[in-house]
PDB file of C-alpha atoms in Angstrom:
ATOM      1  CA  VAL K   1     120.529  70.726 191.605  1.00 85.00           C
ATOM      2  CA  ASN K   2     119.506  68.612 194.602  1.00 82.00           C
ATOM      3  CA  ILE K   3     121.269  71.064 196.910  1.00 87.00           C
ATOM      4  CA  ILE K   4     118.646  73.580 195.789  1.00 87.00           C
ATOM      5  CA  LYS K   5     115.706  71.253 195.099  1.00 86.00           C
ATOM      6  CA  ILE K   6     115.310  69.520 198.459  1.00 84.00           C
ATOM      7  CA  PRO K   7     115.287  72.539 200.813  1.00 86.00           C
ATOM      8  CA  TRP K   8     113.344  74.717 198.335  1.00 89.00           C
ATOM      9  CA  GLY K   9     110.319  72.435 198.662  1.00 87.00           C
ATOM     10  CA  ARG K  10     108.059  73.700 195.869  1.00 90.00           C
ATOM     11  CA  ALA K  11     105.055  71.503 195.124  1.00 91.00           C
ATOM     12  CA  ARG K  12     104.981  69.801 191.726  1.00 92.00           C
ATOM     13  CA  MET K  13     102.365  70.793 189.151  1.00 92.00           C
ATOM     14  CA  ARG K  14     100.870  67.286 189.066  1.00 93.00           C
ATOM     15  CA  PHE K  15     100.361  67.304 192.849  1.00 93.00           C
ATOM     16  CA  ILE K  16      98.482  70.594 192.687  1.00 93.00           C
ATOM     17  CA  VAL K  17      96.312  69.327 189.823  1.00 93.00           C
ATOM     18  CA  GLU K  18      95.634  65.918 191.446  1.00 92.00           C
ATOM     19  CA  THR K  19      94.611  67.437 194.761  1.00 92.00           C
ATOM     20  CA  GLY K  20      92.699  70.282 193.136  1.00 93.00           C
ATOM     21  CA  ASN K  21      94.058  72.609 195.796  1.00 91.00           C
ATOM     22  CA  GLU K  22      95.470  75.724 194.145  1.00 91.00           C
ATOM     23  CA  THR K  23      96.652  77.076 197.491  1.00 89.00           C
ATOM     24  CA  TYR K  24      99.538  74.569 197.286  1.00 90.00           C
ATOM     25  CA  PHE K  25     101.061  76.660 194.496  1.00 91.00           C
ATOM     26  CA  THR K  26     104.015  78.833 195.468  1.00 87.00           C
ATOM     27  CA  PRO K  27     105.960  81.195 193.206  1.00 88.00           C
ATOM     28  CA  TRP K  28     109.399  79.975 192.158  1.00 87.00           C
ATOM     29  CA  TRP K  29     111.184  82.714 194.089  1.00 88.00           C
ATOM     30  CA  LYS K  30     109.780  81.654 197.489  1.00 86.00           C
ATOM     31  CA  ALA K  31     111.986  79.048 199.110  1.00 83.00           C
ATOM     32  CA  GLY K  32     110.723  76.594 201.696  1.00 77.00           C
ATOM     33  CA  SER K  33     107.266  76.375 203.175  1.00 76.00           C
ATOM     34  CA  ALA K  34     105.504  75.082 206.247  1.00 82.00           C
ATOM     35  CA  LEU K  35     103.049  73.412 203.874  1.00 84.00           C
ATOM     36  CA  LYS K  36     105.649  70.836 202.821  1.00 87.00           C
ATOM     37  CA  THR K  37     106.417  69.874 206.427  1.00 86.00           C
ATOM     38  CA  LYS K  38     102.750  69.548 207.315  1.00 88.00           C
ATOM     39  CA  LEU K  39     101.782  67.485 204.248  1.00 91.00           C
ATOM     40  CA  VAL K  40     104.801  65.179 204.480  1.00 90.00           C
ATOM     41  CA  THR K  41     103.954  64.413 208.124  1.00 89.00           C
ATOM     42  CA  ASP K  42     100.384  63.706 206.922  1.00 90.00           C
ATOM     43  CA  GLY K  43     101.753  61.065 204.525  1.00 92.00           C
ATOM     44  CA  VAL K  44     102.369  62.902 201.233  1.00 91.00           C
ATOM     45  CA  SER K  45     105.559  61.759 199.486  1.00 92.00           C
ATOM     46  CA  PRO K  46     108.444  64.247 199.828  1.00 89.00           C
ATOM     47  CA  ASP K  47     109.035  63.734 196.083  1.00 89.00           C
ATOM     48  CA  GLU K  48     105.924  65.843 195.436  1.00 91.00           C
ATOM     49  CA  PHE K  49     107.874  68.843 196.773  1.00 91.00           C
ATOM     50  CA  ARG K  50     110.909  68.688 194.489  1.00 89.00           C
ATOM     51  CA  SER K  51     109.725  70.819 191.626  1.00 90.00           C
ATOM     52  CA  ILE K  52     112.417  73.483 191.278  1.00 90.00           C
ATOM     53  CA  PRO K  53     114.907  73.106 189.628  1.00 92.00           C
ATOM     54  CA  SER K  54     114.409  70.254 187.181  1.00 92.00           C
ATOM     55  CA  GLY K  55     117.235  67.740 187.480  1.00 89.00           C
ATOM     56  CA  HIS K  56     116.375  66.095 184.173  1.00 91.00           C
ATOM     57  CA  THR K  57     116.530  69.403 182.317  1.00 92.00           C
ATOM     58  CA  ALA K  58     119.779  70.398 184.022  1.00 90.00           C
ATOM     59  CA  CYS K  59     121.379  67.100 182.992  1.00 88.00           C
ATOM     60  CA  ALA K  60     120.155  67.535 179.420  1.00 90.00           C
ATOM     61  CA  ALA K  61     121.463  71.113 179.387  1.00 89.00           C
ATOM     62  CA  CYS K  62     124.912  69.780 180.261  1.00 85.00           C
ATOM     63  CA  SER K  63     124.886  68.250 176.788  1.00 85.00           C
ATOM     64  CA  MET K  64     125.466  71.775 175.503  1.00 82.00           C
ATOM     65  CA  LEU K  65     129.106  71.121 176.326  1.00 81.00           C
ATOM     66  CA  ALA K  66     129.037  69.257 173.000  1.00 81.00           C
ATOM     67  CA  ILE K  67     130.055  72.589 171.489  1.00 79.00           C
ATOM     68  CA  LEU K  68     133.586  71.686 172.651  1.00 77.00           C
ATOM     69  CA  LEU K  69     133.650  68.460 170.628  1.00 79.00           C
ATOM     70  CA  PRO K  70     135.000  70.120 167.458  1.00 80.00           C
ATOM     71  CA  THR K  71     138.046  71.263 169.431  1.00 78.00           C
ATOM     72  CA  LEU K  72     138.738  67.658 170.432  1.00 77.00           C
ATOM     73  CA  ASN K  73     137.935  65.831 167.184  1.00 79.00           C
ATOM     74  CA  LYS K  74     139.170  66.967 163.756  1.00 83.00           C
ATOM     75  CA  ARG K  75     136.233  65.312 161.959  1.00 84.00           C
ATOM     76  CA  LEU K  76     133.830  67.634 163.788  1.00 82.00           C
ATOM     77  CA  GLN K  77     135.697  70.876 163.094  1.00 83.00           C
ATOM     78  CA  GLY K  78     133.409  73.408 161.467  1.00 84.00           C
ATOM     79  CA  LYS K  79     130.321  71.666 162.905  1.00 83.00           C
ATOM     80  CA  GLU K  80     130.075  73.667 166.117  1.00 81.00           C
ATOM     81  CA  ARG K  81     126.639  74.971 165.196  1.00 84.00           C
ATOM     82  CA  LEU K  82     125.332  71.455 164.560  1.00 87.00           C
ATOM     83  CA  CYS K  83     126.662  70.260 167.944  1.00 83.00           C
ATOM     84  CA  LEU K  84     125.061  73.213 169.727  1.00 84.00           C
ATOM     85  CA  LEU K  85     121.716  72.890 167.923  1.00 89.00           C
ATOM     86  CA  GLY K  86     121.535  69.158 168.678  1.00 90.00           C
ATOM     87  CA  SER K  87     122.200  69.678 172.355  1.00 88.00           C
ATOM     88  CA  VAL K  88     119.767  72.610 172.615  1.00 90.00           C
ATOM     89  CA  GLY K  89     117.157  70.450 170.868  1.00 93.00           C
ATOM     90  CA  LEU K  90     117.716  67.636 173.382  1.00 93.00           C
ATOM     91  CA  THR K  91     117.403  70.076 176.278  1.00 93.00           C
ATOM     92  CA  LEU K  92     114.173  71.537 174.889  1.00 94.00           C
ATOM     93  CA  LEU K  93     112.744  68.050 174.355  1.00 96.00           C
ATOM     94  CA  VAL K  94     113.495  67.050 177.940  1.00 95.00           C
ATOM     95  CA  ALA K  95     112.133  70.343 179.310  1.00 95.00           C
ATOM     96  CA  VAL K  96     108.881  70.082 177.342  1.00 96.00           C
ATOM     97  CA  THR K  97     108.313  66.450 178.365  1.00 96.00           C
ATOM     98  CA  ARG K  98     108.905  67.282 182.045  1.00 95.00           C
ATOM     99  CA  ILE K  99     106.291  70.048 181.844  1.00 95.00           C
ATOM    100  CA  TRP K 100     103.900  67.823 179.858  1.00 96.00           C
ATOM    101  CA  MET K 101     104.206  65.070 182.493  1.00 93.00           C
ATOM    102  CA  GLY K 102     103.267  67.585 185.196  1.00 92.00           C
ATOM    103  CA  ALA K 103     106.532  67.190 187.059  1.00 92.00           C
ATOM    104  CA  HIS K 104     107.605  70.818 186.598  1.00 94.00           C
ATOM    105  CA  PHE K 105     106.485  74.322 185.786  1.00 94.00           C
ATOM    106  CA  LEU K 106     108.099  76.379 183.011  1.00 95.00           C
ATOM    107  CA  SER K 107     110.013  78.358 185.639  1.00 94.00           C
ATOM    108  CA  ASP K 108     111.472  75.108 187.042  1.00 94.00           C
ATOM    109  CA  VAL K 109     113.005  74.037 183.735  1.00 94.00           C
ATOM    110  CA  ALA K 110     114.168  77.578 182.938  1.00 94.00           C
ATOM    111  CA  VAL K 111     115.981  77.889 186.272  1.00 93.00           C
ATOM    112  CA  SER K 112     117.629  74.496 185.830  1.00 93.00           C
ATOM    113  CA  TRP K 113     118.754  75.449 182.325  1.00 92.00           C
ATOM    114  CA  LEU K 114     120.341  78.632 183.706  1.00 92.00           C
ATOM    115  CA  ILE K 115     122.061  76.699 186.497  1.00 92.00           C
ATOM    116  CA  ALA K 116     123.493  74.214 183.992  1.00 91.00           C
ATOM    117  CA  LEU K 117     124.691  77.042 181.726  1.00 89.00           C
ATOM    118  CA  GLY K 118     126.374  78.787 184.642  1.00 90.00           C
ATOM    119  CA  VAL K 119     128.079  75.658 185.948  1.00 88.00           C
ATOM    120  CA  SER K 120     129.140  74.692 182.408  1.00 86.00           C
ATOM    121  CA  ALA K 121     130.579  78.150 181.745  1.00 87.00           C
ATOM    122  CA  LEU K 122     132.510  78.021 185.012  1.00 87.00           C
ATOM    123  CA  GLY K 123     133.749  74.512 184.209  1.00 82.00           C
ATOM    124  CA  ILE K 124     134.889  75.543 180.740  1.00 82.00           C
ATOM    125  CA  ARG K 125     136.684  78.544 182.199  1.00 84.00           C
ATOM    126  CA  LEU K 126     138.456  76.553 184.900  1.00 81.00           C
ATOM    127  CA  PHE K 127     139.176  73.273 183.123  1.00 77.00           C
ATOM    128  CA  TYR K 128     139.459  74.247 179.472  1.00 77.00           C
ATOM    129  CA  PHE K 129     140.955  77.738 179.457  1.00 80.00           C
ATOM    130  CA  ASP K 130     143.000  77.617 182.696  1.00 81.00           C
ATOM    131  CA  PRO K 131     145.674  74.899 182.346  1.00 79.00           C
ATOM    132  CA  LYS K 132     147.303  75.803 185.702  1.00 83.00           C
ATOM    133  CA  PHE K 133     144.069  75.126 187.606  1.00 82.00           C
ATOM    134  CA  PHE K 134     143.431  71.951 185.607  1.00 78.00           C
ATOM    135  CA  ASN K 135     146.949  70.619 186.234  1.00 79.00           C
ATOM    136  CA  LYS K 136     146.753  71.319 189.976  1.00 81.00           C
ATOM    137  CA  LEU K 137     143.424  69.506 190.211  1.00 78.00           C
ATOM    138  CA  TRP K 138     144.725  66.664 188.037  1.00 76.00           C
ATOM    139  CA  GLY K 139     147.733  66.283 190.363  1.00 79.00           C
ATOM    140  CA  LEU K 140     145.415  65.675 193.327  1.00 80.00           C
ATOM    141  CA  PHE K 141     143.639  62.710 191.734  1.00 80.00           C
ATOM    142  CA  ALA K 142     145.913  61.123 189.112  1.00 77.00           C
ATOM    143  CA  PRO K 143     149.360  59.567 189.488  1.00 75.00           C
ATOM    144  CA  GLN K 144     150.399  60.331 185.888  1.00 72.00           C
ATOM    145  CA  PRO K 145     151.247  63.827 184.633  1.00 67.00           C
ATOM    146  CA  ALA K 146     148.460  66.105 183.440  1.00 63.00           C
ATOM    147  CA  PRO K 147     147.643  65.938 179.718  1.00 65.00           C
ATOM    148  CA  GLN K 148     147.503  69.740 179.301  1.00 60.00           C
ATOM    149  CA  LYS K 149     150.590  71.889 178.887  1.00 60.00           C
ATOM    150  CA  GLU K 150     150.716  75.135 180.845  1.00 57.00           C
ATOM    151  CA  ASP K 151     151.319  78.374 178.983  1.00 55.00           C
ATOM    152  CA  GLU K 152     154.628  79.912 179.968  1.00 47.00           C
TER     153      GLU K 152
END
């Protein structure tokens, strides 16, 4: 998220409201601006230009991986929906509070949610459904054999 957030440089909602200058607003699809450089050199905190995407919402959206818990724990089998609803609820709560605090716009939390879903889907594909990839990666970092068996 920070790989995108820092160079994107979109002004936070609270900064626009506090200054009363609506010209500081930029649409979410426009990356970078000379405004950020100018205002930071004038003494404005660079943190006021880290609006998109929301790191807090992206981290909360990673909790949606809880849908995998029933595959790892027999007591949770059949409760996939409950795991998903709980994690979606947490993500919505975090997203709404970030907007309410003025740290982000709706587009900021939506983009971060989509990034987290994409990265999670890729991670599930590579680490959960592809034992060969997982075992090769495991071999790079762990001295003991990989816990997953490869399909023959």
